[in-house]
XYZ file of C-alpha atoms in Angstrom:
223
model
C -46.916 18.753 -4.786
C -43.270 17.708 -4.460
C -41.395 17.235 -7.697
C -41.298 13.626 -8.857
C -37.906 11.948 -8.834
C -37.418 9.303 -11.529
C -34.253 7.276 -11.992
C -33.468 4.523 -14.467
C -30.675 2.049 -13.804
C -29.673 0.580 -17.145
C -26.887 -0.567 -19.419
C -26.213 0.830 -22.895
C -26.066 -2.546 -24.694
C -29.226 -4.000 -23.145
C -32.396 -3.998 -25.285
C -34.416 -4.384 -22.087
C -32.923 -1.183 -20.712
C -33.391 0.650 -24.007
C -37.071 -0.311 -24.025
C -37.614 1.761 -20.907
C -35.635 4.700 -22.244
C -37.723 4.699 -25.423
C -41.007 4.551 -23.508
C -39.975 7.468 -21.293
C -38.841 9.512 -24.297
C -42.087 8.864 -26.197
C -44.080 9.872 -23.132
C -41.993 13.019 -22.687
C -41.018 12.058 -19.133
C -37.877 13.513 -17.579
C -35.616 11.015 -15.815
C -32.093 10.513 -14.551
C -30.208 7.711 -16.281
C -27.644 5.705 -14.293
C -25.336 3.425 -16.308
C -24.504 0.142 -14.588
C -21.377 -1.962 -14.972
C -22.875 -5.457 -14.792
C -19.489 -6.971 -13.964
C -19.323 -4.713 -10.908
C -22.906 -3.955 -9.918
C -23.535 -0.946 -7.736
C -24.817 -1.255 -4.194
C -27.843 0.791 -5.223
C -28.757 -1.675 -7.977
C -28.448 -4.584 -5.547
C -30.554 -2.676 -3.038
C -33.301 -1.820 -5.502
C -33.405 -5.227 -7.230
C -32.322 -7.786 -4.624
C -34.275 -10.609 -6.323
C -32.757 -10.631 -9.827
C -29.889 -8.169 -9.317
C -30.292 -7.040 -12.936
C -31.181 -3.987 -14.987
C -33.403 -2.281 -15.871
C -34.740 -0.860 -12.634
C -36.962 2.205 -12.546
C -37.031 4.083 -9.246
C -39.997 6.418 -8.835
C -39.955 8.594 -5.723
C -37.747 6.034 -3.988
C -39.851 2.996 -4.970
C -38.145 0.490 -7.311
C -39.812 -1.428 -10.152
C -37.892 -4.212 -11.909
C -38.323 -6.276 -15.122
C -38.820 -4.402 -18.385
C -42.395 -5.509 -19.196
C -43.510 -4.720 -15.647
C -41.833 -1.311 -15.853
C -43.533 -0.554 -19.180
C -46.917 -1.370 -17.662
C -46.133 0.866 -14.690
C -45.136 3.759 -16.948
C -48.315 3.372 -19.007
C -50.553 3.310 -15.915
C -48.770 6.168 -14.121
C -48.381 8.678 -16.967
C -51.516 8.804 -19.116
C -50.222 11.211 -21.765
C -49.110 9.774 -25.128
C -50.580 6.302 -24.462
C -48.547 3.357 -25.683
C -51.275 0.705 -25.522
C -54.353 0.871 -27.799
C -57.735 1.865 -26.375
C -59.573 -1.271 -27.466
C -59.319 -4.009 -24.764
C -58.781 -6.776 -27.328
C -56.017 -4.851 -29.081
C -54.405 -4.154 -25.687
C -54.538 -7.867 -24.880
C -52.955 -8.738 -28.231
C -50.141 -6.223 -27.710
C -49.389 -7.866 -24.348
C -49.693 -11.355 -25.850
C -47.134 -10.693 -28.594
C -44.856 -8.908 -26.134
C -44.801 -12.024 -23.954
C -44.247 -14.108 -27.094
C -41.112 -12.097 -27.894
C -39.635 -12.472 -24.412
C -40.761 -16.008 -23.600
C -40.390 -17.621 -27.023
C -38.450 -15.660 -29.627
C -35.552 -14.419 -27.496
C -35.046 -17.891 -26.022
C -34.989 -19.442 -29.508
C -32.506 -16.845 -30.768
C -30.224 -17.668 -27.860
C -30.339 -21.389 -28.738
C -29.536 -20.560 -32.356
C -26.488 -18.569 -31.295
C -24.903 -20.831 -28.708
C -26.267 -24.349 -29.247
C -24.492 -27.288 -30.882
C -24.710 -27.501 -34.676
C -27.810 -29.726 -34.816
C -29.503 -27.605 -32.144
C -28.569 -24.419 -33.994
C -30.146 -25.605 -37.238
C -33.394 -26.521 -35.505
C -33.420 -23.278 -33.533
C -32.821 -21.214 -36.686
C -35.872 -22.823 -38.308
C -37.905 -21.982 -35.220
C -36.646 -18.380 -35.319
C -37.844 -18.075 -38.939
C -41.286 -19.424 -37.999
C -41.599 -17.095 -35.021
C -40.461 -14.046 -36.983
C -43.017 -14.890 -39.684
C -45.754 -14.863 -37.043
C -44.677 -11.377 -35.985
C -44.411 -10.233 -39.587
C -48.019 -11.285 -40.153
C -49.005 -8.910 -37.330
C -47.389 -6.041 -39.249
C -49.098 -6.535 -42.618
C -50.643 -3.299 -43.827
C -49.175 -1.236 -40.978
C -46.147 0.999 -40.489
C -45.827 -0.046 -36.841
C -47.263 -2.726 -34.600
C -49.155 0.140 -32.978
C -50.642 1.196 -36.329
C -49.609 4.642 -37.529
C -47.512 5.412 -34.453
C -44.993 3.622 -32.255
C -46.709 1.715 -29.461
C -46.133 -0.773 -26.684
C -45.330 -3.763 -28.921
C -42.948 -1.711 -31.068
C -41.040 -0.801 -27.914
C -40.838 -4.427 -26.781
C -39.755 -5.503 -30.290
C -36.883 -2.996 -30.366
C -34.641 -6.063 -29.960
C -35.624 -7.222 -33.457
C -35.181 -3.779 -34.989
C -31.793 -2.795 -33.602
C -30.230 -5.944 -32.107
C -31.089 -8.968 -34.264
C -28.830 -8.132 -37.229
C -26.028 -7.379 -34.752
C -26.553 -10.690 -32.953
C -26.551 -12.683 -36.189
C -23.324 -10.984 -37.283
C -21.707 -11.754 -33.923
C -22.854 -15.388 -34.098
C -22.069 -15.908 -37.792
C -25.689 -16.802 -38.601
C -28.377 -15.491 -40.922
C -31.621 -15.094 -39.013
C -33.227 -12.183 -40.833
C -32.814 -10.710 -44.312
C -34.712 -8.579 -46.820
C -35.805 -11.521 -48.951
C -37.388 -13.515 -46.120
C -38.683 -10.682 -43.948
C -39.281 -7.541 -46.041
C -42.122 -6.310 -43.810
C -40.124 -6.624 -40.588
C -37.126 -4.867 -42.099
C -39.306 -2.069 -43.453
C -40.748 -1.687 -39.939
C -37.203 -1.602 -38.558
C -36.336 1.269 -40.898
C -39.556 3.074 -39.943
C -38.643 2.737 -36.287
C -35.114 3.983 -36.917
C -36.544 7.114 -38.529
C -38.248 8.064 -35.254
C -35.909 10.424 -33.397
C -36.608 8.995 -29.928
C -36.061 5.433 -31.155
C -32.869 6.306 -33.007
C -31.506 7.883 -29.833
C -31.909 4.447 -28.208
C -29.922 2.630 -30.908
C -26.513 1.530 -29.556
C -23.347 1.972 -31.689
C -23.352 -1.027 -34.047
C -19.678 -2.029 -34.048
C -19.374 -1.638 -30.314
C -22.492 -3.775 -29.871
C -21.174 -6.476 -32.224
C -18.008 -6.737 -30.117
C -20.040 -7.076 -26.914
C -22.265 -9.830 -28.285
C -19.416 -11.681 -29.990
C -17.582 -11.838 -26.639
C -20.764 -12.892 -24.839
C -21.498 -15.692 -27.326
C -17.924 -16.993 -27.175
C -17.970 -16.940 -23.374
C -21.255 -18.862 -23.309
C -19.915 -21.500 -25.739
C -16.735 -21.967 -23.670
C -18.710 -22.296 -20.456
C -20.920 -25.009 -21.979
C -17.987 -27.218 -23.056
């Protein structure tokens, strides 16, 4: 059998890109990482993801897969070792449900809190608190969303663990703290103690600068 060729097109500051890196590391899968400059996208990225023209893109034996949740599902179905999803069908469904909740609800609300007008920001911040509380309830009595080990939902929620405090600093907001979300922050520390996850944590100060510039640019564009 010919050796498999696996390439990941990503960007160091993107939580969506880091999700895929973490999944591959936890599975013990060898891959080639290709850093993209999103202000000057490569012809290969545009070729492999002509629909969205974004990262991450996983290319397996010449066949591209785009969108982080889709890529995670592909990885789980293709490489059976070190499973990321639980065996029980209901638990698998719940992991997917909360993953979609993070991408479709929570991340959108965080964005509104960061770049909306003052009244919109206040409302969005309240919604962020409510949504984070829902996730925290899923963690009660567990070290990780996956139970005793890092699983699919932990990978998707890497944004909360390593990016949310950075985003709130860049935006000048308080979205998460020890008093309001002790369980989530304990989980974040647990995740950071995992070698593979820590390798996917971007440099904090560099990340703050990136998000501060992005938030300011978005505010200027909306005026």
